[in-house]
CSV table of N, CA and C in Angstrom, one decimal:
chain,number,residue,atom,x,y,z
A,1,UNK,N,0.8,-1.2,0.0
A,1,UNK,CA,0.0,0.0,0.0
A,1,UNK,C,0.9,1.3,0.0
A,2,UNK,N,2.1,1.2,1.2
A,2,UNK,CA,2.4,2.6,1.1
A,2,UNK,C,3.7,2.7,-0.5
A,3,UNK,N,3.6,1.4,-1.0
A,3,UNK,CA,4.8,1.5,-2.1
A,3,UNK,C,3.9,2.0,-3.3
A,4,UNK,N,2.5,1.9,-3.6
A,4,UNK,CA,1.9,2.2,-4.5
A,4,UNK,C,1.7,3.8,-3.9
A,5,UNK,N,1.3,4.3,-2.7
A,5,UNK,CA,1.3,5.8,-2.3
A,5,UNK,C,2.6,6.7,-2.8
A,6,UNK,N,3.8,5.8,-2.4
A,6,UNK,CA,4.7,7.0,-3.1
A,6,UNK,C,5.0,7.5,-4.7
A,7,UNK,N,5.1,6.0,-5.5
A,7,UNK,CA,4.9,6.2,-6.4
A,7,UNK,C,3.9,7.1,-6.7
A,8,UNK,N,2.8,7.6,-6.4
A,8,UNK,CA,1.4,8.1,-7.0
A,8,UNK,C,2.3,9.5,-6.7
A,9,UNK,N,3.1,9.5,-5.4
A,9,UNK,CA,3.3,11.2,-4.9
A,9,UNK,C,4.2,11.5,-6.0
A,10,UNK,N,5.5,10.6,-6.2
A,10,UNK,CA,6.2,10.8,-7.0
A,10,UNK,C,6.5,11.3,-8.8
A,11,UNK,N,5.3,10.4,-8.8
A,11,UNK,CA,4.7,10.8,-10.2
A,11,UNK,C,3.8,11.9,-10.6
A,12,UNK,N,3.1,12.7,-9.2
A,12,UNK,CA,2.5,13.8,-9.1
A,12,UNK,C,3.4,15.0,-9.5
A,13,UNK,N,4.4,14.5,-8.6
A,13,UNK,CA,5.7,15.6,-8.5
A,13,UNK,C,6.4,15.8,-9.8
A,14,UNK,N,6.5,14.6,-10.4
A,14,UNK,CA,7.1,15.1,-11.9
A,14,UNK,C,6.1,15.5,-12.4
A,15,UNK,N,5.3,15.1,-12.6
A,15,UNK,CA,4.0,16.1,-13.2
A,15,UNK,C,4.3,17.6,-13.0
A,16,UNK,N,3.9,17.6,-12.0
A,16,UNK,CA,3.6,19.2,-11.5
A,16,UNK,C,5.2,19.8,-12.0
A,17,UNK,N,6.3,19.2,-11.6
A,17,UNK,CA,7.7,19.8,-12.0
A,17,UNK,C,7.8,20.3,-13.2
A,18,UNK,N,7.2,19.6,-14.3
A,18,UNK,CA,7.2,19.8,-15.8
A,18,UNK,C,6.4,20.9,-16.0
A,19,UNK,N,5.7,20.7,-15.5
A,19,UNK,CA,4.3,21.8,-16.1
A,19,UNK,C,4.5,23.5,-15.5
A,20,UNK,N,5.1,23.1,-14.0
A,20,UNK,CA,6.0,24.3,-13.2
A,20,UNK,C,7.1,25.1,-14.4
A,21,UNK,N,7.9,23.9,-15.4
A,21,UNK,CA,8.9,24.5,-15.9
A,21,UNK,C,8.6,25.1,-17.5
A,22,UNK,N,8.0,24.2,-17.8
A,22,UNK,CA,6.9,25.0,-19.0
A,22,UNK,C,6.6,26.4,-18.8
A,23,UNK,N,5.6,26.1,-17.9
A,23,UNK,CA,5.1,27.7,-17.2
A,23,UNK,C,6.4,28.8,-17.0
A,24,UNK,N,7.2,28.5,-16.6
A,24,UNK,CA,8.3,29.4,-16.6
A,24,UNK,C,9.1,29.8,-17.6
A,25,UNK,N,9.0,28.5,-18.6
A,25,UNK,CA,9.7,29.0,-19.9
A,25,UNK,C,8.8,29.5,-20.9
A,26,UNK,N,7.7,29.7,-20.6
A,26,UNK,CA,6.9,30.3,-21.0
A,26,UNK,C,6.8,32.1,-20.8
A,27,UNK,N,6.9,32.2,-19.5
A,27,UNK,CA,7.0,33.2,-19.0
A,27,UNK,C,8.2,33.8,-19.7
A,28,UNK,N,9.5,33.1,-19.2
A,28,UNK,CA,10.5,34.0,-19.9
A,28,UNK,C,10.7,34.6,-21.4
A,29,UNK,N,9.9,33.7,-22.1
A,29,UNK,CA,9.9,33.6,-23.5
A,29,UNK,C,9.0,34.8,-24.0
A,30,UNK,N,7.7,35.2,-23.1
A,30,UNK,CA,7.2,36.5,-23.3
A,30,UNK,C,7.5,37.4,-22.8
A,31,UNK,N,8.7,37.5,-21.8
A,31,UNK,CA,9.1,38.9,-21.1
A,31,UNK,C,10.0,39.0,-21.8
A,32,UNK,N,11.0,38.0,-23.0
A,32,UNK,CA,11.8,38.7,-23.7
A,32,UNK,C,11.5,39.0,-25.2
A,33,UNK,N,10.1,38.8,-25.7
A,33,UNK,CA,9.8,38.9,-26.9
A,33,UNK,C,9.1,40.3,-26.2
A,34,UNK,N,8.4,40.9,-25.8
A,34,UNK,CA,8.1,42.1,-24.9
A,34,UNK,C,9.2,42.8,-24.6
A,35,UNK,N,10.2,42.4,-24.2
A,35,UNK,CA,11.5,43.5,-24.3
A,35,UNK,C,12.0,44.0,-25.6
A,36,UNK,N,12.1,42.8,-26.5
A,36,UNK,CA,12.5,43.0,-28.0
A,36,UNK,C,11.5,43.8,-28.6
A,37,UNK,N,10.3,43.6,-28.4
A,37,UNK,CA,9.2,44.8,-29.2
A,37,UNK,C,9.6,46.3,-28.6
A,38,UNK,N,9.5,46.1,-27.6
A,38,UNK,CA,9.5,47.7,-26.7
A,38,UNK,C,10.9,48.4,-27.2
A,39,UNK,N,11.8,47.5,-27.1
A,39,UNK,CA,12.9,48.1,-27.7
A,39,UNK,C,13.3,48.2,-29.5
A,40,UNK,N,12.0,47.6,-30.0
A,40,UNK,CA,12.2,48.2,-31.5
A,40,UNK,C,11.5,49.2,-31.6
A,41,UNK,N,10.6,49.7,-30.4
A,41,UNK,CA,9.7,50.5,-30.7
A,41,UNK,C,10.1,51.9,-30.4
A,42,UNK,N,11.1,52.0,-30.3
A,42,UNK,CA,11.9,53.4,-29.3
A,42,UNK,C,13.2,53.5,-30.5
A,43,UNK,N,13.5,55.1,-30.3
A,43,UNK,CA,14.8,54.9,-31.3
A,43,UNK,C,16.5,54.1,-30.7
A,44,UNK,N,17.1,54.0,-31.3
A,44,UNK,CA,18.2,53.2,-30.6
A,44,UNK,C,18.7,54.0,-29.0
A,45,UNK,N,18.8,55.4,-29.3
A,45,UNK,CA,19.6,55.5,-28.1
A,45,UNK,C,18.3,56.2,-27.2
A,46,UNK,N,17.3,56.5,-27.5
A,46,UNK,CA,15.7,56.3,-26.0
A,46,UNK,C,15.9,54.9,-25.9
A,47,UNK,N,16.1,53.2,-26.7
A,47,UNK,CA,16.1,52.2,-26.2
A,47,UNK,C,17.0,52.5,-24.9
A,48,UNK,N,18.0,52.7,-24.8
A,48,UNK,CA,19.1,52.3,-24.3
A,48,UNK,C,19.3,53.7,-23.0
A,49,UNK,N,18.2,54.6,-23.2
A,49,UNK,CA,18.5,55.4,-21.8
A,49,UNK,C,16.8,54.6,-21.1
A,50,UNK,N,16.2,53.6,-21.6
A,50,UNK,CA,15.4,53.0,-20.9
A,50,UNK,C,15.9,52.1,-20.3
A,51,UNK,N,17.1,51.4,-20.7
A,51,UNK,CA,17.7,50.4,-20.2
A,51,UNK,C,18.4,50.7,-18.9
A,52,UNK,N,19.2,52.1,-19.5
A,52,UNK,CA,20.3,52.1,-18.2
A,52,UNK,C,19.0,52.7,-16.8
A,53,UNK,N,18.2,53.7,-17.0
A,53,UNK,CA,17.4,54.2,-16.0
A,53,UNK,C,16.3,53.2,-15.9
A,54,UNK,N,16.1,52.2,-16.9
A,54,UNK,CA,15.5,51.0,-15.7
A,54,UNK,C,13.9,51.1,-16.1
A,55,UNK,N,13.3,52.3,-16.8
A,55,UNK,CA,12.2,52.6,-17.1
A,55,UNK,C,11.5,52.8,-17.8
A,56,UNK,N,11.1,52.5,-19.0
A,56,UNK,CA,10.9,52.9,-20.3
A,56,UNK,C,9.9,54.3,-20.7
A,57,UNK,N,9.6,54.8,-21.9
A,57,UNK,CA,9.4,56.2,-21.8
A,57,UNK,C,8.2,56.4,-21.6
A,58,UNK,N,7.3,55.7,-22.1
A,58,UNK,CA,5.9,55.3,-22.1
A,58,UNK,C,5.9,55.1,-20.4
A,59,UNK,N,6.4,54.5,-19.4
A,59,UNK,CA,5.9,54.2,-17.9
A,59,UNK,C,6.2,55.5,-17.7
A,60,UNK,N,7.6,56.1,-17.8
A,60,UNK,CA,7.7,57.0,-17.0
A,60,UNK,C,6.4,58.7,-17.5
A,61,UNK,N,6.1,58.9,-18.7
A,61,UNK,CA,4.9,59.6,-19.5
A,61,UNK,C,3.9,59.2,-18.4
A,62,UNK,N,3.7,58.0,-17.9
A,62,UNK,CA,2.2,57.5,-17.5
A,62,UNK,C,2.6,57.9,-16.1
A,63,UNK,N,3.8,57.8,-15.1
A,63,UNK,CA,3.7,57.9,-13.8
A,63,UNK,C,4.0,59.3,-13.6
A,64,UNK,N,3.9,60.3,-15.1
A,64,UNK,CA,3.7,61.5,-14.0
A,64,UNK,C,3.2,62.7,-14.9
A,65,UNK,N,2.2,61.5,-15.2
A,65,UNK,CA,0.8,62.2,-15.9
A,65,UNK,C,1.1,62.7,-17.0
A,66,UNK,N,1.8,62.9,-18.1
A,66,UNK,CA,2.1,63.7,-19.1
A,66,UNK,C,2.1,63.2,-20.3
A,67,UNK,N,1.3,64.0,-21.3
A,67,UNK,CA,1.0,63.2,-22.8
A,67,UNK,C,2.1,63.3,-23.5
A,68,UNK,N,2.7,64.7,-23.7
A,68,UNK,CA,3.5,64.7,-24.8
A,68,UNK,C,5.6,65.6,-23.7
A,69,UNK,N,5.9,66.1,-24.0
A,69,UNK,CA,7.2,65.9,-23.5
A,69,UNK,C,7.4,67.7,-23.3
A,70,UNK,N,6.7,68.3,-22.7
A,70,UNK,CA,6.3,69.4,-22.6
A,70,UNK,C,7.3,69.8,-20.8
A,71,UNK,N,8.7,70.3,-20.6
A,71,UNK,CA,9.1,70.5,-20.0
A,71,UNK,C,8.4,71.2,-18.1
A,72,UNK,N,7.9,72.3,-19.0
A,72,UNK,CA,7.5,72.8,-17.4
A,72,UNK,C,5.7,71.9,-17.2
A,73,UNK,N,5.4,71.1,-18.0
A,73,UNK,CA,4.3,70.2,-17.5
A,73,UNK,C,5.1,69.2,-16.2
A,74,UNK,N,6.0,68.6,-16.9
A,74,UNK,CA,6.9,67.6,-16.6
A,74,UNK,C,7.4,68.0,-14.8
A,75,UNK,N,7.5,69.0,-15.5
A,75,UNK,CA,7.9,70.2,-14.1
A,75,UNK,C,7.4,69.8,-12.8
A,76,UNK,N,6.5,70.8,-13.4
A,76,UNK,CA,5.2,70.7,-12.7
A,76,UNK,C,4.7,69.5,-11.9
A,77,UNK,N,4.1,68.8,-12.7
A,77,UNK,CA,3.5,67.3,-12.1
A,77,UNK,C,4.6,66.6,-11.0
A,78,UNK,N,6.2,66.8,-11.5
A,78,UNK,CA,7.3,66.0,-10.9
A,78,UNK,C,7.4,66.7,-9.2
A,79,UNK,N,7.1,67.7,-9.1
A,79,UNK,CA,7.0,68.8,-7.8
A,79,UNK,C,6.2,68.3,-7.2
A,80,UNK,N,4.9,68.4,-7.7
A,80,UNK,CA,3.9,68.1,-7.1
A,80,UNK,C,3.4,66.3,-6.6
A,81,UNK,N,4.3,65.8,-7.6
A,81,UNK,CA,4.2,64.1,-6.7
A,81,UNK,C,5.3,64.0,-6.1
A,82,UNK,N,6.3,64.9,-6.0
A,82,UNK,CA,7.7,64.4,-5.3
A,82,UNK,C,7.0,65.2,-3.9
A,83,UNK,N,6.5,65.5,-3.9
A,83,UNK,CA,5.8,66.3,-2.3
A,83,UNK,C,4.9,65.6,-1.7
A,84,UNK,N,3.9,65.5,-2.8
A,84,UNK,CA,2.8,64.5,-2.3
A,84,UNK,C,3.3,63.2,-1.5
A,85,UNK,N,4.1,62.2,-1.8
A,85,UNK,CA,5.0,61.3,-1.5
A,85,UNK,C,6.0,61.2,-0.9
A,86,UNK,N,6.0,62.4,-0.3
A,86,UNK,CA,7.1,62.7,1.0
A,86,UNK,C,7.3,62.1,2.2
A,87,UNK,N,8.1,60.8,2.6
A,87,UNK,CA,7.4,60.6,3.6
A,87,UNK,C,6.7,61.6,5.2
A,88,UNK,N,7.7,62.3,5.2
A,88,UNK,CA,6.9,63.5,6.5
A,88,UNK,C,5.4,63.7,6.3
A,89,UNK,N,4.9,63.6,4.9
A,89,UNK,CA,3.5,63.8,5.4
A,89,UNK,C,2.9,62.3,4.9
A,90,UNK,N,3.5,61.3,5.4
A,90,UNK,CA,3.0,60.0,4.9
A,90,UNK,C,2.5,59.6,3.9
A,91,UNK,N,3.9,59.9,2.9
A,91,UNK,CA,4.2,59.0,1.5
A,91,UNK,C,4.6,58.1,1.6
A,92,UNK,N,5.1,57.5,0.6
A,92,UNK,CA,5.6,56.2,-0.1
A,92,UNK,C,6.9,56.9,-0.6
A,93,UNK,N,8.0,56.2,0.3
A,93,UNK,CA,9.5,56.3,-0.6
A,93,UNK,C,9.2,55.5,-1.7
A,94,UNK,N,9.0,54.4,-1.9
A,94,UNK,CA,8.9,53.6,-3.1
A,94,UNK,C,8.1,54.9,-4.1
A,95,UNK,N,7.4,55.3,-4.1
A,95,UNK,CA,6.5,55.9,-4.8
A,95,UNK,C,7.3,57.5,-5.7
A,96,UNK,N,7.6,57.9,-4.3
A,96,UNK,CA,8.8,58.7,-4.7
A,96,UNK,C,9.8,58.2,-5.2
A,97,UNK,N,10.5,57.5,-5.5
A,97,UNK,CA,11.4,57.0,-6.0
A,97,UNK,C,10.9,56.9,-7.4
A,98,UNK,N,9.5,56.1,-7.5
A,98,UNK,CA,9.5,56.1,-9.1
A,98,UNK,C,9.3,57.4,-9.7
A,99,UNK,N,8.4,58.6,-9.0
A,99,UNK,CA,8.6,59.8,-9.6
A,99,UNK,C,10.1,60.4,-10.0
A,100,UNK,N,10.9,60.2,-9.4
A,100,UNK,CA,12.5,60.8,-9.4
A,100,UNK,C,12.8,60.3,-10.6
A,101,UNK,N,12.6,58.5,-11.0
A,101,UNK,CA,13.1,57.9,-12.3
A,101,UNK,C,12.2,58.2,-13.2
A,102,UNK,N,11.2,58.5,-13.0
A,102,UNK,CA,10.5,59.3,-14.5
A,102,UNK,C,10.9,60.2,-14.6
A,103,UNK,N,11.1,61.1,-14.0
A,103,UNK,CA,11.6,62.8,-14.3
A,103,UNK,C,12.7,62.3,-15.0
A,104,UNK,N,13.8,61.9,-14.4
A,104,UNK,CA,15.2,61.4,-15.5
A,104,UNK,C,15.1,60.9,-16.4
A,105,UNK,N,14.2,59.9,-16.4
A,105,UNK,CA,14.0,59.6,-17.6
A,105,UNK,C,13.6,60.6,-19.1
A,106,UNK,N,12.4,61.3,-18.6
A,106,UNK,CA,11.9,62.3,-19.3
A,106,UNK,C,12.7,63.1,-19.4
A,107,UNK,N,13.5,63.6,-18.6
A,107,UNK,CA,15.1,64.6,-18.9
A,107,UNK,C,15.7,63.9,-19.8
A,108,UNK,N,15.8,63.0,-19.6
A,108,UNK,CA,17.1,61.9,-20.5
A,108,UNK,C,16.7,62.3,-22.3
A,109,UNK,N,15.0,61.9,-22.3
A,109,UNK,CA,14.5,61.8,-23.6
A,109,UNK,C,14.5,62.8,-24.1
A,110,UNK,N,14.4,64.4,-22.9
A,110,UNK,CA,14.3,65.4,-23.9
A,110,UNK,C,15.8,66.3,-24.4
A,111,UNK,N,16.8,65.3,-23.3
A,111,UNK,CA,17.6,65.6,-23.9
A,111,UNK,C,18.5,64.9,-25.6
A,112,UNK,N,17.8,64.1,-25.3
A,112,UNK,CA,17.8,63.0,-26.3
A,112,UNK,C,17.2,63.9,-28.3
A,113,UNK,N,16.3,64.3,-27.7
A,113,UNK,CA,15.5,65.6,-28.5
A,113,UNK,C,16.0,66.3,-29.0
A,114,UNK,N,17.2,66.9,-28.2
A,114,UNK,CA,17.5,68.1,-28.3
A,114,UNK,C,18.6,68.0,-29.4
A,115,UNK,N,19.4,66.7,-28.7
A,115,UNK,CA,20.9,66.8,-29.4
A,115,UNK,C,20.2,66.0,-31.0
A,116,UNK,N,19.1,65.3,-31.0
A,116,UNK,CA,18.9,65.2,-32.5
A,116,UNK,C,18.6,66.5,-33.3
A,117,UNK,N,17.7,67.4,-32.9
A,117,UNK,CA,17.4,68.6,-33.2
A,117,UNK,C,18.4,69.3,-34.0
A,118,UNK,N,19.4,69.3,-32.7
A,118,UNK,CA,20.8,70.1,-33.4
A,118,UNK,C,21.5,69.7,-34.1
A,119,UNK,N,21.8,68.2,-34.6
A,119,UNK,CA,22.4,67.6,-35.6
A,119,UNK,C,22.0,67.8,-36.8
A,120,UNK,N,20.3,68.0,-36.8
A,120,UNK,CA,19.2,68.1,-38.3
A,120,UNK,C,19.5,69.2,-38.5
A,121,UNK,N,20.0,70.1,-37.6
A,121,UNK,CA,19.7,71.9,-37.9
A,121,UNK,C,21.2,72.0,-38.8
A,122,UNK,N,22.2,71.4,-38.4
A,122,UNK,CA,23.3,71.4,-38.6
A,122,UNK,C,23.4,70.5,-40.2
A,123,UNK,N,22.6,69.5,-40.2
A,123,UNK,CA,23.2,68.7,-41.8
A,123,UNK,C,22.5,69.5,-42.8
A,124,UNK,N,21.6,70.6,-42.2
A,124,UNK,CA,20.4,71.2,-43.2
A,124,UNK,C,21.3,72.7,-43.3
């Protein structure tokens, strides 16, 4: 009896082991076909200041409310959630923290902007 019990556990366990590792290679397989789009979708060097700051341009646009790349918006909103999330008046460091990396980021992109700007102004 208990020799037919373990076998059943045993063979449960590879079961579930397989299907555990599937599931995971599954997973990884769409978080890097999802990295590969996101980063064709950006130009080479916005890819790559999403990489190093960790945030892509589209999250940081979304965490601090802003449609298009409009400096004293950016401003603006970045003040006003880096306060709101203070912890002295019972914020969220975590929360602040992601405001600080959007703002950089969005600095990063607009400077990103800028120096293409001046290269176009210059080949023209």
């Amino acid at each position: 009896q208990a020799k037919y019990l373990a076998q059943i556990i045993l063979v449960g366990a590879q079961v579930v082991g397989r299907a555990f590792m599937r599931a995971l290679r599954q997973e990884f397989a769409a978080s890097r076909a999802a990295a590969d789009a996101r980063g064709r979708s950006e130009r080479p060097q916005s890819a790559a200041a999403s990489r190093i700051i960790g945030i892509s341009l589209q999250e940081a646009q979304q965490i601090l409310n802003v449609s298009n790349l409009n400096p004293e918006e950016i401003q603006k909103n970045y003040e006003h959630l880096f306060k709101v999330n203070d912890k002295s008046v019972g914020g969220s460091f975590y929360l602040q923290s992601k405001v600080v990396r959007a703002k950089e980021r969005l600095d990063e992109e607009l400077r990103i902007q800028a120096k293409d700007e001046k290269e176009w102004k210059a080949e023209t």
